[in-house]
Amino acid sequence: MKANTILTCILLLGCAACATSRRPVQYVETRIGTAPSETRTAGLFGKNTEEFGQCLPAVLEPHGMNFWTPQTRDTEQKCIAPYYYLDSLLQGFRNSHWIVGGCTQDYGSMTLMPLAGTLRCSPEARASRVDHAHEVSTPSYYRNRLLDEGITAEMTGRFRAAIFRFTYDNAGDGYLVVNPNSDEGAGYVEVDTAKRQIRGYNPVHRIYQGWGEPAGYAGYFVVQLDRDLAEWGTFAGDSVVAGATVIEKQPGIGAYVRFRVNGTADPVTVRAASSFTDMAGALANLEAEIPHDDFDRTRRELSDIWDCRLGLISVEGGSVKDLTKFYSALYRSSFLPREFSDAEGRYWHGNEPCHQVAWLFNYAGEPWKTQRAVRHILETEYLGVPGGLSGNDDAGQMSAWYIFAALGFYPVCPATPYYIIGSPSFPRAEIALENGKTFTIIAENASPTNIYIQSATLDDIPYDKSYISHDDILAGKTLKFVMGPSPSQWGQTLPPAVL
């Protein structure tokens, strides 16, 4: 996860300097890594879960506590992500804590699902057909049609909270079903009829040391409706108890509420938030981040945040395919590390080993081999389609590698203040730094065939080092390359020894 952590440190506080004239968010394909891999090495090193990037098409604030995602799988089981592109049934919307791109497990999550006309409680029974033709998935907004319900579902959010808008085609009874995703049968749910809330928690359990044992904390949640309740109840599996307000410590538990809807002119607004500390923390997070029912306001806020985040690195000259891969990787690199603390500061305390190999030629005095290897990996192992990752994205690490490699440098050893130079993919890239300066990379003649560095300058001074220092980046210097189709003798000044 080192590459992702270093990338985060470079970008996390840089939004004060972000440009507003560009909208790279239009190039983000959030569903990359959610289908079986189609890359060159797909299937060579494993099947089943190893074929997937294990990513999510989530709505989130960068590094937020919750990844708000459509759900097609109802388990928190190890190596099963909440969403897969090829699934055709949607079970609801989850505040996921999935280690995006990993093969661990989700934890402390809940799922909510709107229904029309008929109550069905279990995830399998209530699942609705969906079609990608109706699906809109961006970092700040998700929309889909629940074909079996006649509902258009929309979702946006913030760091710890989300807001949903459910538009019903017809007037009549509407339902909202909420369940903690506890595979251990250890959750708790309650309905507060006066406040029009469903609250609960999902205890976290271990998966490695002491498999299935309590981890000592839980995901607490609150779901707030915008209208009066006509009916409510709880369920465990297919067993429904109308009028009940509390249920706990049984498999497949949840709660539901019924309310009146008046067709397309009367969309239902639902707000939700969570906390890893307690129920009071979840309620406070909701009021701190989304204390209103204005869906479009929150959507604009999150859209602006993503414009800022993605605008911190601007690249020029690439194809639409290249821009899609680049900004989609930057999106996936923005999930982790995640925030655990509440809005007021409280918190509960508690395939990648070879990423550097392609860059080691620089240490042997043959940087042109690094340039060739890195560009080959960028082209063959990262595709701009749902099956575009070779395997688990591992907490955004694979995507962070792509960002560094496409920019043209990589932190082979984070214990040293140096980045190894590879082969920049874009004719121009700019990184807005938190100190207000901009580090610029120019790659003259860069193209799919011109992958080799012929010469370089740093602030117009000839530069023959096959690495660049962290201080040079923070100084906002301009690193300019001249690229060509054949290897050259550039870069004979070797990186400092690690040991």
PDB file of C-alpha atoms in Angstrom, residues 181-360:
ATOM      1  CA  ASN A 181     -24.854  -6.979   6.970  1.00  0.00           C
ATOM      2  CA  SER A 182     -23.760  -9.263   9.798  1.00  0.00           C
ATOM      3  CA  ASP A 183     -22.703 -12.712   8.615  1.00  0.00           C
ATOM      4  CA  GLU A 184     -22.377 -13.689  12.286  1.00  0.00           C
ATOM      5  CA  GLY A 185     -26.018 -12.974  13.208  1.00  0.00           C
ATOM      6  CA  ALA A 186     -24.886 -10.337  15.690  1.00  0.00           C
ATOM      7  CA  GLY A 187     -26.550  -7.116  14.545  1.00  0.00           C
ATOM      8  CA  TYR A 188     -29.098  -4.788  16.142  1.00  0.00           C
ATOM      9  CA  VAL A 189     -31.873  -2.675  14.562  1.00  0.00           C
ATOM     10  CA  GLU A 190     -34.507  -0.349  16.012  1.00  0.00           C
ATOM     11  CA  VAL A 191     -37.266   1.839  14.564  1.00  0.00           C
ATOM     12  CA  ASP A 192     -37.942   5.270  16.089  1.00  0.00           C
ATOM     13  CA  THR A 193     -41.413   6.064  14.773  1.00  0.00           C
ATOM     14  CA  ALA A 194     -41.543   9.576  16.225  1.00  0.00           C
ATOM     15  CA  LYS A 195     -38.267  10.628  14.613  1.00  0.00           C
ATOM     16  CA  ARG A 196     -38.878   8.590  11.410  1.00  0.00           C
ATOM     17  CA  GLN A 197     -35.543   6.864  11.859  1.00  0.00           C
ATOM     18  CA  ILE A 198     -34.112   3.371  11.585  1.00  0.00           C
ATOM     19  CA  ARG A 199     -30.981   2.921  13.693  1.00  0.00           C
ATOM     20  CA  GLY A 200     -28.686   0.020  14.447  1.00  0.00           C
ATOM     21  CA  TYR A 201     -25.234  -1.447  14.455  1.00  0.00           C
ATOM     22  CA  ASN A 202     -23.226  -4.249  12.864  1.00  0.00           C
ATOM     23  CA  PRO A 203     -20.410  -5.655  15.048  1.00  0.00           C
ATOM     24  CA  VAL A 204     -17.099  -6.200  13.262  1.00  0.00           C
ATOM     25  CA  HIS A 205     -15.561  -9.676  13.373  1.00  0.00           C
ATOM     26  CA  ARG A 206     -12.032 -10.891  12.719  1.00  0.00           C
ATOM     27  CA  ILE A 207     -11.047 -12.920   9.672  1.00  0.00           C
ATOM     28  CA  TYR A 208      -7.420 -13.859  10.359  1.00  0.00           C
ATOM     29  CA  GLN A 209      -6.372 -14.153  14.006  1.00  0.00           C
ATOM     30  CA  GLY A 210      -9.390 -15.600  15.791  1.00  0.00           C
ATOM     31  CA  TRP A 211     -11.639 -16.060  12.760  1.00  0.00           C
ATOM     32  CA  GLY A 212     -15.204 -14.987  13.565  1.00  0.00           C
ATOM     33  CA  GLU A 213     -14.312 -13.560  16.961  1.00  0.00           C
ATOM     34  CA  PRO A 214     -15.496 -10.019  17.822  1.00  0.00           C
ATOM     35  CA  ALA A 215     -13.056  -7.302  16.792  1.00  0.00           C
ATOM     36  CA  GLY A 216     -14.186  -5.043  19.635  1.00  0.00           C
ATOM     37  CA  TYR A 217     -16.011  -2.356  17.686  1.00  0.00           C
ATOM     38  CA  ALA A 218     -19.011  -1.944  15.374  1.00  0.00           C
ATOM     39  CA  GLY A 219     -20.417   0.107  12.550  1.00  0.00           C
ATOM     40  CA  TYR A 220     -23.301   2.205  13.935  1.00  0.00           C
ATOM     41  CA  PHE A 221     -25.820   3.682  11.518  1.00  0.00           C
ATOM     42  CA  VAL A 222     -28.858   5.935  11.314  1.00  0.00           C
ATOM     43  CA  VAL A 223     -31.322   6.199   8.414  1.00  0.00           C
ATOM     44  CA  GLN A 224     -33.633   9.243   8.333  1.00  0.00           C
ATOM     45  CA  LEU A 225     -36.836   9.484   6.244  1.00  0.00           C
ATOM     46  CA  ASP A 226     -38.431  12.701   5.053  1.00  0.00           C
ATOM     47  CA  ARG A 227     -42.071  11.686   5.737  1.00  0.00           C
ATOM     48  CA  ASP A 228     -44.426  10.145   8.256  1.00  0.00           C
ATOM     49  CA  LEU A 229     -44.583   6.385   8.660  1.00  0.00           C
ATOM     50  CA  ALA A 230     -47.756   4.421   7.964  1.00  0.00           C
ATOM     51  CA  GLU A 231     -46.402   1.070   9.164  1.00  0.00           C
ATOM     52  CA  TRP A 232     -43.227  -0.453  10.513  1.00  0.00           C
ATOM     53  CA  GLY A 233     -41.790  -3.731  11.665  1.00  0.00           C
ATOM     54  CA  THR A 234     -38.779  -6.005  11.943  1.00  0.00           C
ATOM     55  CA  PHE A 235     -37.723  -9.215  10.259  1.00  0.00           C
ATOM     56  CA  ALA A 236     -35.321 -12.123  10.546  1.00  0.00           C
ATOM     57  CA  GLY A 237     -34.912 -13.882   7.240  1.00  0.00           C
ATOM     58  CA  ASP A 238     -38.423 -14.364   5.845  1.00  0.00           C
ATOM     59  CA  SER A 239     -40.107 -13.991   9.248  1.00  0.00           C
ATOM     60  CA  VAL A 240     -41.746 -10.550   9.536  1.00  0.00           C
ATOM     61  CA  VAL A 241     -43.152  -9.039  12.753  1.00  0.00           C
ATOM     62  CA  ALA A 242     -45.362  -6.047  11.919  1.00  0.00           C
ATOM     63  CA  GLY A 243     -45.390  -3.344  14.582  1.00  0.00           C
ATOM     64  CA  ALA A 244     -42.157  -4.490  16.244  1.00  0.00           C
ATOM     65  CA  THR A 245     -39.523  -1.806  16.786  1.00  0.00           C
ATOM     66  CA  VAL A 246     -36.452  -3.747  17.980  1.00  0.00           C
ATOM     67  CA  ILE A 247     -34.657  -6.898  16.867  1.00  0.00           C
ATOM     68  CA  GLU A 248     -31.140  -8.177  17.559  1.00  0.00           C
ATOM     69  CA  LYS A 249     -28.707 -11.097  17.546  1.00  0.00           C
ATOM     70  CA  GLN A 250     -30.377 -13.249  14.908  1.00  0.00           C
ATOM     71  CA  PRO A 251     -29.326 -14.147  11.368  1.00  0.00           C
ATOM     72  CA  GLY A 252     -30.690 -11.976   8.573  1.00  0.00           C
ATOM     73  CA  ILE A 253     -32.287  -9.268  10.715  1.00  0.00           C
ATOM     74  CA  GLY A 254     -33.524  -5.860   9.669  1.00  0.00           C
ATOM     75  CA  ALA A 255     -36.347  -3.355   9.873  1.00  0.00           C
ATOM     76  CA  TYR A 256     -38.809  -1.853   7.431  1.00  0.00           C
ATOM     77  CA  VAL A 257     -41.137   1.123   7.225  1.00  0.00           C
ATOM     78  CA  ARG A 258     -44.087   1.847   4.942  1.00  0.00           C
ATOM     79  CA  PHE A 259     -45.078   5.309   3.746  1.00  0.00           C
ATOM     80  CA  ARG A 260     -47.239   7.010   1.148  1.00  0.00           C
ATOM     81  CA  VAL A 261     -45.839   8.116  -2.220  1.00  0.00           C
ATOM     82  CA  ASN A 262     -47.579  10.265  -4.806  1.00  0.00           C
ATOM     83  CA  GLY A 263     -45.764   9.387  -8.011  1.00  0.00           C
ATOM     84  CA  THR A 264     -43.001  11.227  -9.828  1.00  0.00           C
ATOM     85  CA  ALA A 265     -43.915  14.614  -8.354  1.00  0.00           C
ATOM     86  CA  ASP A 266     -43.193  13.352  -4.838  1.00  0.00           C
ATOM     87  CA  PRO A 267     -39.678  11.866  -4.644  1.00  0.00           C
ATOM     88  CA  VAL A 268     -38.718  10.267  -1.347  1.00  0.00           C
ATOM     89  CA  THR A 269     -35.588  11.633   0.315  1.00  0.00           C
ATOM     90  CA  VAL A 270     -33.590   9.426   2.671  1.00  0.00           C
ATOM     91  CA  ARG A 271     -30.466  10.448   4.579  1.00  0.00           C
ATOM     92  CA  ALA A 272     -28.011   8.079   6.234  1.00  0.00           C
ATOM     93  CA  ALA A 273     -24.762   8.203   8.180  1.00  0.00           C
ATOM     94  CA  SER A 274     -22.529   5.964  10.247  1.00  0.00           C
ATOM     95  CA  SER A 275     -19.886   5.958  12.964  1.00  0.00           C
ATOM     96  CA  PHE A 276     -17.352   3.528  14.401  1.00  0.00           C
ATOM     97  CA  THR A 277     -17.818   4.952  17.912  1.00  0.00           C
ATOM     98  CA  ASP A 278     -21.514   4.815  18.849  1.00  0.00           C
ATOM     99  CA  MET A 279     -25.051   5.710  17.786  1.00  0.00           C
ATOM    100  CA  ALA A 280     -24.667   9.275  18.984  1.00  0.00           C
ATOM    101  CA  GLY A 281     -21.684   9.592  16.674  1.00  0.00           C
ATOM    102  CA  ALA A 282     -23.726   8.428  13.679  1.00  0.00           C
ATOM    103  CA  LEU A 283     -26.476  10.956  14.458  1.00  0.00           C
ATOM    104  CA  ALA A 284     -23.933  13.733  14.934  1.00  0.00           C
ATOM    105  CA  ASN A 285     -22.203  12.857  11.663  1.00  0.00           C
ATOM    106  CA  LEU A 286     -25.519  13.080   9.804  1.00  0.00           C
ATOM    107  CA  GLU A 287     -26.329  16.499  11.237  1.00  0.00           C
ATOM    108  CA  ALA A 288     -22.789  17.763  10.676  1.00  0.00           C
ATOM    109  CA  GLU A 289     -22.591  16.769   7.014  1.00  0.00           C
ATOM    110  CA  ILE A 290     -26.126  16.601   5.568  1.00  0.00           C
ATOM    111  CA  PRO A 291     -28.557  18.372   7.949  1.00  0.00           C
ATOM    112  CA  HIS A 292     -31.075  18.977   5.154  1.00  0.00           C
ATOM    113  CA  ASP A 293     -33.091  17.163   2.463  1.00  0.00           C
ATOM    114  CA  ASP A 294     -31.581  19.050  -0.494  1.00  0.00           C
ATOM    115  CA  PHE A 295     -30.213  16.234  -2.662  1.00  0.00           C
ATOM    116  CA  ASP A 296     -28.945  18.504  -5.430  1.00  0.00           C
ATOM    117  CA  ARG A 297     -27.033  20.689  -2.967  1.00  0.00           C
ATOM    118  CA  THR A 298     -25.076  17.708  -1.642  1.00  0.00           C
ATOM    119  CA  ARG A 299     -24.488  16.454  -5.165  1.00  0.00           C
ATOM    120  CA  ARG A 300     -22.998  19.823  -6.150  1.00  0.00           C
ATOM    121  CA  GLU A 301     -20.801  19.866  -3.051  1.00  0.00           C
ATOM    122  CA  LEU A 302     -19.384  16.426  -3.750  1.00  0.00           C
ATOM    123  CA  SER A 303     -18.971  17.166  -7.450  1.00  0.00           C
ATOM    124  CA  ASP A 304     -16.907  20.247  -6.589  1.00  0.00           C
ATOM    125  CA  ILE A 305     -14.755  18.185  -4.225  1.00  0.00           C
ATOM    126  CA  TRP A 306     -13.999  15.674  -6.980  1.00  0.00           C
ATOM    127  CA  ASP A 307     -13.285  18.410  -9.511  1.00  0.00           C
ATOM    128  CA  CYS A 308     -10.719  19.705  -7.053  1.00  0.00           C
ATOM    129  CA  ARG A 309      -9.253  16.293  -6.264  1.00  0.00           C
ATOM    130  CA  LEU A 310      -8.860  15.141  -9.859  1.00  0.00           C
ATOM    131  CA  GLY A 311      -7.745  18.591 -10.976  1.00  0.00           C
ATOM    132  CA  LEU A 312      -4.682  18.422  -8.755  1.00  0.00           C
ATOM    133  CA  ILE A 313      -2.957  16.502 -11.543  1.00  0.00           C
ATOM    134  CA  SER A 314      -3.544  17.774 -15.062  1.00  0.00           C
ATOM    135  CA  VAL A 315      -2.315  15.861 -18.084  1.00  0.00           C
ATOM    136  CA  GLU A 316      -2.413  16.922 -21.700  1.00  0.00           C
ATOM    137  CA  GLY A 317      -2.064  15.279 -25.063  1.00  0.00           C
ATOM    138  CA  GLY A 318      -3.286  11.794 -24.276  1.00  0.00           C
ATOM    139  CA  SER A 319      -6.115   9.969 -26.008  1.00  0.00           C
ATOM    140  CA  VAL A 320      -9.540   9.587 -24.416  1.00  0.00           C
ATOM    141  CA  LYS A 321      -8.517   6.012 -23.576  1.00  0.00           C
ATOM    142  CA  ASP A 322      -5.390   7.223 -21.809  1.00  0.00           C
ATOM    143  CA  LEU A 323      -7.278   9.916 -19.900  1.00  0.00           C
ATOM    144  CA  THR A 324      -9.919   7.394 -18.859  1.00  0.00           C
ATOM    145  CA  LYS A 325      -7.323   5.004 -17.497  1.00  0.00           C
ATOM    146  CA  PHE A 326      -5.399   7.773 -15.758  1.00  0.00           C
ATOM    147  CA  TYR A 327      -8.248   9.573 -14.005  1.00  0.00           C
ATOM    148  CA  SER A 328     -10.038   6.317 -13.199  1.00  0.00           C
ATOM    149  CA  ALA A 329      -6.870   5.121 -11.486  1.00  0.00           C
ATOM    150  CA  LEU A 330      -6.668   8.405  -9.578  1.00  0.00           C
ATOM    151  CA  TYR A 331     -10.272   7.844  -8.444  1.00  0.00           C
ATOM    152  CA  ARG A 332      -9.454   4.339  -7.222  1.00  0.00           C
ATOM    153  CA  SER A 333      -6.372   5.685  -5.457  1.00  0.00           C
ATOM    154  CA  SER A 334      -8.628   8.051  -3.501  1.00  0.00           C
ATOM    155  CA  PHE A 335     -10.425   5.418  -1.409  1.00  0.00           C
ATOM    156  CA  LEU A 336      -7.725   4.547   1.095  1.00  0.00           C
ATOM    157  CA  PRO A 337      -6.459   5.302   3.637  1.00  0.00           C
ATOM    158  CA  ARG A 338      -9.952   5.933   5.027  1.00  0.00           C
ATOM    159  CA  GLU A 339     -11.109   8.261   7.780  1.00  0.00           C
ATOM    160  CA  PHE A 340     -12.203   6.463  10.951  1.00  0.00           C
ATOM    161  CA  SER A 341     -12.961   9.452  13.162  1.00  0.00           C
ATOM    162  CA  ASP A 342     -16.333  11.137  13.573  1.00  0.00           C
ATOM    163  CA  ALA A 343     -17.015  14.672  12.374  1.00  0.00           C
ATOM    164  CA  GLU A 344     -16.095  16.037  15.806  1.00  0.00           C
ATOM    165  CA  GLY A 345     -12.885  14.026  15.983  1.00  0.00           C
ATOM    166  CA  ARG A 346     -13.661  10.874  17.973  1.00  0.00           C
ATOM    167  CA  TYR A 347     -12.535   7.504  16.679  1.00  0.00           C
ATOM    168  CA  TRP A 348     -12.229   3.874  17.730  1.00  0.00           C
ATOM    169  CA  HIS A 349      -8.493   3.107  18.166  1.00  0.00           C
ATOM    170  CA  GLY A 350      -7.492  -0.041  17.631  1.00  0.00           C
ATOM    171  CA  ASN A 351       0.314  -9.421  -5.403  1.00  0.00           C
ATOM    172  CA  GLU A 352       1.989  -6.225  -4.855  1.00  0.00           C
ATOM    173  CA  PRO A 353       5.465  -7.245  -3.616  1.00  0.00           C
ATOM    174  CA  CYS A 354       6.917  -6.887  -7.125  1.00  0.00           C
ATOM    175  CA  HIS A 355       5.735  -3.363  -7.949  1.00  0.00           C
ATOM    176  CA  GLN A 356       9.281  -2.050  -7.853  1.00  0.00           C
ATOM    177  CA  VAL A 357      10.812  -4.654 -10.165  1.00  0.00           C
ATOM    178  CA  ALA A 358      10.206  -2.829 -13.458  1.00  0.00           C
ATOM    179  CA  TRP A 359      12.082   0.204 -12.101  1.00  0.00           C
ATOM    180  CA  LEU A 360      15.245  -1.546 -10.946  1.00  0.00           C
TER     181      LEU A 360
END
